[in-house]
XYZ file of C-alpha atoms in Angstrom:
304
model
C 175.018 146.143 133.921
C 173.333 149.127 132.924
C 169.614 148.524 132.050
C 170.661 144.959 131.165
C 167.486 143.054 129.363
C 166.848 139.825 128.180
C 168.646 141.109 124.758
C 171.874 140.860 126.259
C 171.143 137.065 127.060
C 174.211 135.302 125.151
C 172.555 133.032 122.359
C 173.291 129.360 122.492
C 172.556 126.384 120.625
C 172.914 123.963 123.538
C 172.799 123.771 127.082
C 170.250 122.172 129.824
C 168.521 124.320 132.095
C 165.828 123.254 134.946
C 163.755 125.871 136.299
C 161.616 125.000 139.428
C 158.129 126.503 139.526
C 158.488 127.467 135.869
C 154.600 126.997 134.781
C 153.663 130.557 135.948
C 155.067 134.104 137.392
C 159.117 134.578 137.131
C 159.928 131.249 136.548
C 157.701 130.856 133.145
C 159.535 134.137 132.212
C 162.822 132.078 132.746
C 161.511 129.554 130.858
C 160.475 132.050 127.707
C 163.949 133.994 127.578
C 166.265 131.343 127.970
C 164.119 128.927 125.447
C 164.091 131.777 123.138
C 168.157 132.217 123.413
C 168.498 128.638 122.441
C 168.626 126.825 125.882
C 167.354 123.433 126.131
C 164.716 124.431 129.001
C 162.695 121.729 131.454
C 160.261 123.640 133.170
C 159.311 121.925 136.260
C 156.269 121.990 138.554
C 153.292 119.947 140.462
C 150.826 120.055 137.914
C 151.208 118.399 134.849
C 148.287 120.273 132.884
C 149.641 123.517 134.254
C 153.122 122.219 132.402
C 151.583 121.347 129.252
C 149.824 124.691 128.820
C 152.911 126.842 129.952
C 155.073 124.362 127.256
C 152.689 125.107 124.459
C 152.728 129.171 125.194
C 156.679 128.956 124.976
C 155.993 126.977 121.672
C 153.585 129.843 120.305
C 156.238 132.326 120.712
C 158.921 130.386 119.455
C 157.935 127.238 117.495
C 161.545 125.896 117.612
C 161.836 126.410 121.498
C 163.820 123.431 123.002
C 161.215 122.919 126.414
C 159.832 120.073 128.151
C 158.016 119.443 131.422
C 158.985 117.530 134.680
C 156.615 116.930 137.434
C 157.875 117.640 141.212
C 156.835 118.671 144.327
C 159.550 120.462 146.339
C 157.378 120.022 149.622
C 157.707 116.084 149.630
C 161.348 114.682 149.512
C 160.190 111.445 147.657
C 159.250 113.417 144.933
C 162.339 115.084 144.746
C 164.730 112.039 144.899
C 162.333 110.507 142.325
C 162.909 113.412 139.847
C 166.358 113.486 140.278
C 166.808 109.810 139.819
C 165.021 110.466 136.235
C 167.410 113.304 135.559
C 170.664 111.037 136.616
C 169.214 108.094 134.717
C 169.233 110.124 131.605
C 172.956 111.209 132.483
C 172.642 114.603 130.633
C 174.761 117.340 131.959
C 172.893 120.231 133.655
C 174.354 123.487 133.017
C 171.992 125.657 134.723
C 169.695 125.165 137.811
C 167.271 128.019 138.742
C 165.897 127.486 142.022
C 162.581 129.503 141.707
C 159.655 127.911 143.527
C 158.080 129.292 146.380
C 155.311 129.462 148.933
C 154.567 132.445 150.213
C 152.622 133.259 153.818
C 149.895 130.853 154.074
C 147.895 132.153 156.714
C 147.665 128.958 158.513
C 150.716 126.820 159.820
C 150.887 124.044 157.314
C 153.613 121.147 156.844
C 155.361 119.592 154.117
C 154.910 115.720 153.461
C 158.146 115.413 155.466
C 156.904 117.424 158.539
C 158.409 120.649 157.903
C 156.863 123.899 158.056
C 155.623 124.560 154.375
C 157.418 127.659 153.853
C 160.805 126.474 155.220
C 160.668 122.971 154.099
C 159.391 124.116 150.323
C 161.560 127.211 149.829
C 164.812 126.077 151.665
C 164.783 122.612 152.275
C 163.173 121.552 148.895
C 165.578 123.299 147.078
C 168.842 122.088 149.223
C 167.916 118.375 148.582
C 167.221 119.268 144.818
C 170.580 120.478 144.235
C 172.393 118.081 146.339
C 170.920 115.160 144.355
C 171.725 116.823 140.845
C 174.939 118.230 141.983
C 177.120 114.990 139.871
C 175.167 116.185 136.624
C 175.900 120.038 137.645
C 179.529 118.920 137.895
C 179.451 117.265 134.311
C 178.884 120.665 133.350
C 181.897 122.827 132.327
C 180.519 125.991 133.249
C 177.629 124.963 135.501
C 175.425 127.421 137.698
C 173.146 127.451 140.208
C 170.819 130.507 140.593
C 168.677 130.477 143.850
C 165.984 133.191 144.198
C 165.542 134.797 147.327
C 163.477 137.839 148.207
C 163.805 141.394 149.503
C 161.587 140.001 152.437
C 165.036 138.293 153.747
C 165.639 141.704 155.164
C 163.305 141.019 157.813
C 164.422 137.431 158.254
C 166.263 135.797 160.868
C 167.491 132.084 161.172
C 165.904 131.042 164.524
C 167.909 128.149 165.496
C 165.695 127.327 168.256
C 162.310 126.745 166.216
C 163.361 126.522 162.625
C 159.856 124.722 161.797
C 157.714 128.126 163.612
C 156.354 125.259 165.937
C 156.268 127.432 168.929
C 155.067 130.479 167.366
C 153.749 130.839 163.386
C 153.803 134.181 162.162
C 153.398 133.845 158.349
C 155.570 136.772 157.338
C 158.386 135.583 160.006
C 158.449 132.362 158.638
C 158.732 133.391 154.871
C 161.568 135.879 155.808
C 163.408 133.180 157.325
C 162.948 130.789 154.310
C 164.120 133.383 151.533
C 167.189 134.412 154.331
C 167.889 130.659 154.250
C 167.622 130.567 150.427
C 170.426 133.314 150.054
C 172.384 131.700 153.041
C 172.159 128.517 150.909
C 173.246 130.016 147.653
C 176.420 131.943 149.441
C 177.452 128.881 150.899
C 177.178 126.905 148.178
C 179.795 128.688 146.134
C 182.196 128.836 149.114
C 181.708 124.747 149.137
C 182.786 124.547 145.400
C 185.444 126.596 145.620
C 186.632 124.413 148.564
C 186.187 121.344 147.046
C 186.719 122.421 143.470
C 183.296 121.294 142.014
C 183.324 123.774 139.271
C 179.686 125.137 140.205
C 179.129 128.807 140.314
C 176.337 129.573 142.875
C 174.436 133.189 142.523
C 171.793 134.463 144.689
C 168.731 136.762 143.082
C 165.589 138.526 143.819
C 162.370 139.826 141.672
C 162.055 143.091 143.635
C 157.986 143.457 144.303
C 156.799 141.973 141.027
C 153.230 140.972 139.965
C 152.863 137.160 140.492
C 150.154 134.852 141.692
C 152.545 133.779 144.311
C 150.705 136.473 146.977
C 147.368 135.401 145.731
C 148.270 131.744 146.126
C 149.800 131.901 149.334
C 148.395 134.312 151.738
C 145.186 134.289 149.459
C 143.280 136.948 147.418
C 141.433 138.384 150.416
C 144.548 139.112 152.540
C 145.500 142.744 152.409
C 149.042 141.729 150.423
C 146.577 139.988 147.932
C 144.049 142.751 147.534
C 147.107 144.937 146.989
C 148.284 142.988 144.264
C 144.872 142.398 142.791
C 143.655 146.156 142.918
C 146.647 148.248 142.752
C 148.571 146.391 140.162
C 150.764 149.409 139.518
C 152.738 148.833 142.566
C 154.240 145.599 141.294
C 156.610 145.787 138.318
C 155.713 142.953 135.791
C 157.083 139.561 136.124
C 159.099 139.836 132.969
C 161.012 142.871 134.348
C 161.241 141.041 137.904
C 162.756 138.173 136.219
C 165.678 140.025 134.587
C 167.875 139.296 137.978
C 167.604 135.864 138.096
C 168.332 135.821 134.068
C 171.107 138.300 134.523
C 172.747 135.870 137.327
C 171.915 132.775 135.003
C 173.382 134.002 131.598
C 175.553 136.956 132.176
C 179.027 136.575 131.599
C 179.959 139.433 134.187
C 177.891 137.771 137.046
C 179.865 136.423 139.799
C 180.016 133.493 142.137
C 178.602 134.372 145.603
C 177.172 137.833 144.554
C 173.497 138.640 145.126
C 171.371 140.856 142.326
C 168.006 142.167 142.174
C 166.284 145.415 140.837
C 168.592 148.806 140.920
C 165.918 151.210 141.920
C 163.375 152.110 144.867
C 165.198 150.205 147.681
C 165.554 147.397 145.027
C 161.659 147.264 144.293
C 161.945 147.664 140.417
C 163.972 148.458 137.670
C 167.039 146.816 135.898
C 169.359 144.396 137.519
C 172.247 145.572 139.966
C 174.291 143.923 143.027
C 172.263 143.704 146.151
C 172.496 144.314 149.600
C 173.430 141.418 151.447
C 171.652 140.940 155.338
C 174.337 140.881 158.415
C 173.064 137.099 159.230
C 173.610 135.943 155.494
C 177.127 137.195 155.628
C 177.904 135.482 158.781
C 179.760 132.239 157.674
C 179.225 130.420 160.827
C 175.672 130.820 160.947
C 175.602 129.837 157.041
C 177.768 126.572 157.999
C 175.832 125.639 161.079
C 172.414 125.850 158.376
C 174.094 123.968 155.727
C 174.981 120.985 158.508
C 171.112 120.923 159.821
C 169.720 121.272 156.326
C 171.699 118.362 155.022
C 170.577 116.293 158.161
C 166.844 117.590 157.426
C 167.084 116.872 153.784
C 168.975 113.301 154.404
C 171.505 114.220 151.580
C 175.341 114.713 151.301
C 176.996 116.808 149.004
């Protein structure tokens, strides 16, 4: 794994990868790298204009890239269901799903279309619902992988089963950390479920360290402390292409293991090349992970 880069991605002439939140940031870098390696890549996002611009940018780099865009809003279960229905009607096996999209620390408590706290609802429930509904297509692939992107913020997270939607007290950072801990717990439980039921799907988690994307600016705001650090102290953040490496390693490396968690190797996992990451205590609790799984199924109105 030493100094693993995009040059180590195995080349392919086939394989369908779909990536949430891939019109910019880490997701865009994932799409660019995978399409350059021969993958058929579907970018996903809320904004068709940004989707068209992003696919055009990739084709400027690689005119032979096989890329397309699909609109989806992970803060709306009906949009997720509509997207999944379109994919199922096509019937093509999905070889790689990267659950990457995220909302980060909006200063005021906001809700999804279905009444969930925005960060928990988008970052966790949205991806939970999407994965469940795409599972039949993932199972059609002989070696499907699901990579769910968490964050080093999960270290500060705690799944508050008494107030998952942060109704009694909304603290932006705590709600974000909870959602990213939920991402990691989902990835680990999905691997256990796949092994138990013979789904043949490998589930892996990853995180980008501290990377230079617009997530802070669009979430907390440009003039928040974190947003100003991102704007005026860019040297504190590694480039988004570097931050994408753990996800790409999890997605493509023959050595990546199901149920593992990868992130940057250096400076307390904030930067560097991919390495195995430390899993927080609650994420290692199989009982809590199963409890979160069952609650999430009910909230998302899905079955696996």
